[in-house]
Amino acid sequence: EIVLTQSPATLSLSPGERATLSCRASQSISTSLAWYQQKPGQAPRLLIFDASNRATGIPARFSGSGSGTDFTLTISSLEPEDFALYYCQQRSDWPPPMFTFGQGTKLEIK
Amino acid sequence: EVQLLESGGGLVQPGGSLRLSCVASGFSFTGYAMSWVRQAPGTGLEWVSGISGSGVSSFYADSVKGRFTISRDNFKDTVYLQMNSLRAEDTAVYFCAKDLGRRDAYSFDDAFDLWGQGTMVTVSS
């Protein structure tokens, strides 16, 4: 089973600053990685798929990079609505196919 | 409007059963694999089960294998999760999720681009 480890657990920044969130896989997953944003009481929202492709309607300040085992979600200039929980996720054809999520990074206002 | 709407959650005693439903609208349901993902209070996301667009293939997390059954009715645009032998650790919000749909009717894509609002399941005596 592939394990995803996110860091840091909590990131404290101010609006306008740049945020860098990390996700590390326990073995290579090529670019099969997605990122989600979740706000309290809401469902997750897909931000990035295939490591670097923005989902429909996601602002350009969100970008993803990486391949193999190390991945990064970058928010270039934080807006107030960006403070939330962020999860990475991957799919493996173990078999059987299964999906795993990282434990999350909380992005909070400093 | 493109959306997923879950129902069927509630309070159930340990050892009991529940069936969750998720009705899809606004897209061609048959073309997409669907999954259930849960989130226990104050914790992260855990994938529970998935079913291919055709309904032929289905898979489960080890934590629910043998107790939960996923199914779909492509005429009703609905995916179900039958949960039996429920345990306290199954307490969570259950979300249904649609996959990106770039694969064929027997496969799963790599991410989920549409989620329902969730339905709460509480297992307690």
Tab-separated table of C-alpha atoms in Angstrom:
chain	number	residue	atom	x	y	z
A	1	GLU	CA	0.000	0.000	0.000
A	2	ILE	CA	1.310	3.441	-0.923
A	3	VAL	CA	1.427	5.918	1.940
A	4	LEU	CA	1.206	9.676	1.344
A	5	THR	CA	2.845	11.951	3.916
A	6	GLN	CA	1.977	15.644	3.890
A	7	SER	CA	4.027	18.406	5.439
A	8	PRO	CA	3.786	20.577	7.324
A	9	ALA	CA	0.757	19.564	9.367
A	10	THR	CA	-0.068	23.242	9.887
A	11	LEU	CA	1.124	26.230	7.892
A	12	SER	CA	0.585	29.738	9.281
A	13	LEU	CA	0.797	32.519	6.706
A	14	SER	CA	-0.703	35.902	5.932
A	15	PRO	CA	-2.828	36.938	2.955
A	16	GLY	CA	-0.629	37.846	0.007
A	17	GLU	CA	2.126	35.411	0.992
A	18	ARG	CA	3.169	32.345	-0.977
A	19	ALA	CA	2.203	28.917	0.344
A	20	THR	CA	4.129	25.749	-0.391
A	21	LEU	CA	2.592	22.420	0.665
A	22	SER	CA	4.389	19.119	0.305
A	23	CYS	CA	3.216	15.549	-0.312
A	24	ARG	CA	5.612	12.612	-0.350
A	25	ALA	CA	4.700	9.118	-1.581
A	26	SER	CA	6.248	5.987	-0.068
A	27	GLN	CA	7.038	4.728	-3.575
A	28	SER	CA	7.014	6.210	-7.032
A	29	ILE	CA	3.571	7.097	-8.403
A	30	SER	CA	4.709	8.888	-11.572
A	31	THR	CA	2.369	11.896	-11.796
A	32	SER	CA	-0.801	10.214	-10.534
A	33	LEU	CA	-1.445	12.708	-7.761
A	34	ALA	CA	-4.354	14.996	-7.011
A	35	TRP	CA	-4.839	17.866	-4.558
A	36	TYR	CA	-8.077	18.876	-2.844
A	37	GLN	CA	-9.182	21.816	-0.731
A	38	GLN	CA	-11.696	21.344	2.061
A	39	LYS	CA	-13.378	24.048	4.124
A	40	PRO	CA	-15.238	23.348	7.387
A	41	GLY	CA	-18.582	21.666	6.822
A	42	GLN	CA	-17.988	21.312	3.099
A	43	ALA	CA	-17.046	18.544	0.718
A	44	PRO	CA	-13.533	18.468	-0.725
A	45	ARG	CA	-12.964	20.328	-3.995
A	46	LEU	CA	-10.566	19.087	-6.655
A	47	LEU	CA	-7.785	21.603	-7.324
A	48	ILE	CA	-5.100	19.701	-9.232
A	49	PHE	CA	-4.981	16.336	-11.015
A	50	ASP	CA	-2.131	14.499	-12.721
A	51	ALA	CA	0.206	16.409	-10.383
A	52	SER	CA	0.090	19.663	-12.332
A	53	ASN	CA	-3.223	20.118	-14.169
A	54	ARG	CA	-5.668	22.600	-12.696
A	55	ALA	CA	-9.251	21.431	-12.460
A	56	THR	CA	-12.042	23.392	-14.090
A	57	GLY	CA	-12.609	26.771	-12.479
A	58	ILE	CA	-9.540	26.706	-10.238
A	59	PRO	CA	-7.706	30.059	-10.117
A	60	ALA	CA	-4.263	30.319	-11.683
A	61	ARG	CA	-2.664	31.120	-8.311
A	62	PHE	CA	-2.913	27.372	-7.560
A	63	SER	CA	-0.234	25.242	-9.171
A	64	GLY	CA	1.052	21.721	-8.710
A	65	SER	CA	4.396	20.159	-9.505
A	66	GLY	CA	6.426	17.030	-8.967
A	67	SER	CA	6.710	13.444	-10.084
A	68	GLY	CA	7.838	10.145	-8.653
A	69	THR	CA	7.659	10.546	-4.883
A	70	ASP	CA	7.792	14.281	-4.192
A	71	PHE	CA	4.986	16.692	-4.992
A	72	THR	CA	4.217	20.315	-4.211
A	73	LEU	CA	1.085	22.439	-4.185
A	74	THR	CA	1.877	26.146	-4.453
A	75	ILE	CA	-0.497	29.033	-3.880
A	76	SER	CA	1.289	32.039	-5.301
A	77	SER	CA	-0.461	34.794	-3.341
A	78	LEU	CA	-2.887	33.787	-0.619
A	79	GLU	CA	-6.421	35.104	-0.692
A	80	PRO	CA	-8.583	35.052	2.465
A	81	GLU	CA	-10.694	32.222	1.036
A	82	ASP	CA	-7.631	29.979	0.607
A	83	PHE	CA	-7.263	29.273	4.313
A	84	ALA	CA	-8.519	25.705	4.587
A	85	LEU	CA	-7.433	22.070	4.747
A	86	TYR	CA	-5.543	20.571	1.824
A	87	TYR	CA	-5.228	16.875	0.978
A	88	CYS	CA	-3.191	15.009	-1.578
A	89	GLN	CA	-4.505	11.734	-3.032
A	90	GLN	CA	-3.322	8.986	-5.335
A	91	ARG	CA	-4.763	5.912	-7.039
A	92	SER	CA	-2.894	2.629	-7.286
A	93	ASP	CA	-3.607	-0.522	-9.255
A	94	TRP	CA	-2.230	-2.597	-6.403
A	95	PRO	CA	-4.336	-4.860	-7.244
A	96	PRO	CA	-7.096	-4.184	-6.534
A	97	PRO	CA	-7.386	-0.495	-7.383
A	98	MET	CA	-7.526	1.691	-4.332
A	99	PHE	CA	-7.243	5.325	-3.443
A	100	THR	CA	-5.270	6.811	-0.566
A	101	PHE	CA	-5.194	10.301	0.905
A	102	GLY	CA	-2.524	12.147	2.809
A	103	GLN	CA	-3.326	13.204	6.354
A	104	GLY	CA	-3.815	16.833	5.348
A	105	THR	CA	-2.201	20.222	5.819
A	106	LYS	CA	-4.100	22.962	7.609
A	107	LEU	CA	-3.403	26.371	6.108
A	108	GLU	CA	-4.262	28.952	8.753
A	109	ILE	CA	-4.115	32.719	8.963
A	110	LYS	CA	-1.105	34.048	10.837
B	1	GLU	CA	-27.031	21.509	-12.544
B	2	VAL	CA	-24.234	18.995	-12.097
B	3	GLN	CA	-24.538	17.559	-8.616
B	4	LEU	CA	-24.536	14.547	-6.319
B	5	LEU	CA	-27.046	14.227	-3.512
B	6	GLU	CA	-26.536	11.676	-0.743
B	7	SER	CA	-29.137	10.380	1.670
B	8	GLY	CA	-29.698	7.525	4.085
B	9	GLY	CA	-27.435	8.444	6.961
B	10	GLY	CA	-28.509	8.337	10.576
B	11	LEU	CA	-28.000	6.800	13.991
B	12	VAL	CA	-27.637	3.021	14.136
B	13	GLN	CA	-26.606	0.595	16.853
B	14	PRO	CA	-23.404	-1.435	16.603
B	15	GLY	CA	-24.040	-4.493	14.466
B	16	GLY	CA	-26.821	-2.756	12.572
B	17	SER	CA	-27.226	-1.876	8.912
B	18	LEU	CA	-27.803	1.194	6.772
B	19	ARG	CA	-28.064	1.823	3.047
B	20	LEU	CA	-26.764	5.079	1.652
B	21	SER	CA	-27.907	6.462	-1.689
B	22	CYS	CA	-26.346	9.038	-3.975
B	23	VAL	CA	-28.391	10.458	-6.840
B	24	ALA	CA	-26.498	12.072	-9.700
B	25	SER	CA	-27.766	14.762	-12.021
B	26	GLY	CA	-26.442	16.947	-14.807
B	27	PHE	CA	-24.027	14.452	-16.405
B	28	SER	CA	-24.068	11.096	-18.184
B	29	PHE	CA	-23.917	8.857	-15.118
B	30	THR	CA	-23.067	5.611	-16.926
B	31	GLY	CA	-19.786	7.023	-18.180
B	32	TYR	CA	-18.213	7.527	-14.768
B	33	ALA	CA	-16.897	5.367	-11.988
B	34	MET	CA	-18.194	6.375	-8.583
B	35	SER	CA	-16.738	6.068	-5.107
B	36	TRP	CA	-17.675	6.513	-1.486
B	37	VAL	CA	-15.214	8.410	0.722
B	38	ARG	CA	-15.693	8.918	4.444
B	39	GLN	CA	-14.405	11.337	7.035
B	40	ALA	CA	-14.579	10.509	10.724
B	41	PRO	CA	-15.109	13.512	13.032
B	42	GLY	CA	-12.023	15.709	13.145
B	43	THR	CA	-9.973	13.405	10.928
B	44	GLY	CA	-8.919	13.080	7.312
B	45	LEU	CA	-10.405	11.439	4.249
B	46	GLU	CA	-10.618	7.673	3.755
B	47	TRP	CA	-11.662	6.019	0.507
B	48	VAL	CA	-14.214	3.294	1.246
B	49	SER	CA	-15.335	1.739	-2.023
B	50	GLY	CA	-15.564	2.309	-5.759
B	51	ILE	CA	-17.568	0.936	-8.673
B	52	SER	CA	-16.872	1.220	-12.385
B	53	GLY	CA	-19.245	2.980	-14.758
B	54	SER	CA	-20.534	-0.324	-16.071
B	55	GLY	CA	-21.018	-1.669	-12.554
B	56	VAL	CA	-18.962	-4.754	-13.424
B	57	SER	CA	-15.964	-3.865	-11.224
B	58	SER	CA	-16.096	-2.879	-7.577
B	59	PHE	CA	-13.447	-2.566	-4.900
B	60	TYR	CA	-13.244	-1.951	-1.187
B	61	ALA	CA	-10.901	-0.682	1.464
B	62	ASP	CA	-9.695	-3.455	3.775
B	63	SER	CA	-11.476	-1.749	6.685
B	64	VAL	CA	-14.917	-2.446	5.172
B	65	LYS	CA	-14.352	-5.514	3.003
B	66	GLY	CA	-16.951	-8.188	3.678
B	67	ARG	CA	-19.269	-5.755	5.485
B	68	PHE	CA	-20.056	-3.080	2.879
B	69	THR	CA	-21.404	-3.548	-0.648
B	70	ILE	CA	-21.404	-0.909	-3.355
B	71	SER	CA	-23.839	-1.053	-6.259
B	72	ARG	CA	-25.327	1.237	-8.876
B	73	ASP	CA	-28.504	1.569	-10.881
B	74	ASN	CA	-27.641	3.295	-14.145
B	75	PHE	CA	-31.326	3.726	-14.990
B	76	LYS	CA	-31.879	5.699	-11.804
B	77	ASP	CA	-28.493	7.503	-11.900
B	78	THR	CA	-27.886	6.298	-8.371
B	79	VAL	CA	-25.044	4.650	-6.498
B	80	TYR	CA	-25.629	2.829	-3.226
B	81	LEU	CA	-23.585	1.714	-0.249
B	82	GLN	CA	-25.057	-1.111	1.792
B	83	MET	CA	-23.382	-1.110	5.194
B	84	ASN	CA	-23.778	-4.156	7.431
B	85	SER	CA	-22.234	-5.162	10.762
B	86	LEU	CA	-21.581	-1.525	11.553
B	87	ARG	CA	-18.992	-0.605	14.150
B	88	ALA	CA	-18.334	2.527	16.169
B	89	GLU	CA	-15.291	3.213	13.995
B	90	ASP	CA	-17.583	3.483	10.943
B	91	THR	CA	-18.968	6.731	12.380
B	92	ALA	CA	-18.235	9.385	9.773
B	93	VAL	CA	-19.599	11.692	7.120
B	94	TYR	CA	-19.923	9.650	3.935
B	95	PHE	CA	-19.372	11.448	0.630
B	96	CYS	CA	-20.054	10.062	-2.804
B	97	ALA	CA	-17.626	11.185	-5.465
B	98	LYS	CA	-17.496	11.058	-9.257
B	99	ASP	CA	-14.228	10.275	-10.966
B	100	LEU	CA	-12.732	12.264	-13.835
B	101	GLY	CA	-14.015	9.729	-16.347
B	102	ARG	CA	-11.127	9.568	-18.790
B	103	ARG	CA	-11.024	5.781	-18.770
B	104	ASP	CA	-13.403	3.137	-20.128
B	105	ALA	CA	-16.525	1.802	-18.442
B	106	TYR	CA	-14.556	-0.883	-16.582
B	107	SER	CA	-11.780	1.288	-15.155
B	108	PHE	CA	-11.147	3.992	-12.602
B	109	ASP	CA	-9.605	7.385	-13.159
B	110	ASP	CA	-7.091	8.973	-10.802
B	111	ALA	CA	-9.110	11.710	-9.092
B	112	PHE	CA	-12.600	12.840	-8.089
B	113	ASP	CA	-13.951	16.013	-9.658
B	114	LEU	CA	-17.438	16.143	-8.158
B	115	TRP	CA	-18.498	15.440	-4.574
B	116	GLY	CA	-21.807	15.319	-2.779
B	117	GLN	CA	-22.451	17.290	0.387
B	118	GLY	CA	-22.150	14.185	2.560
B	119	THR	CA	-24.429	12.226	4.867
B	120	MET	CA	-23.626	11.546	8.516
B	121	VAL	CA	-23.557	7.999	9.852
B	122	THR	CA	-23.350	7.543	13.616
B	123	VAL	CA	-22.852	4.090	15.082
B	124	SER	CA	-23.606	4.137	18.788
B	125	SER	CA	-25.675	2.360	21.395
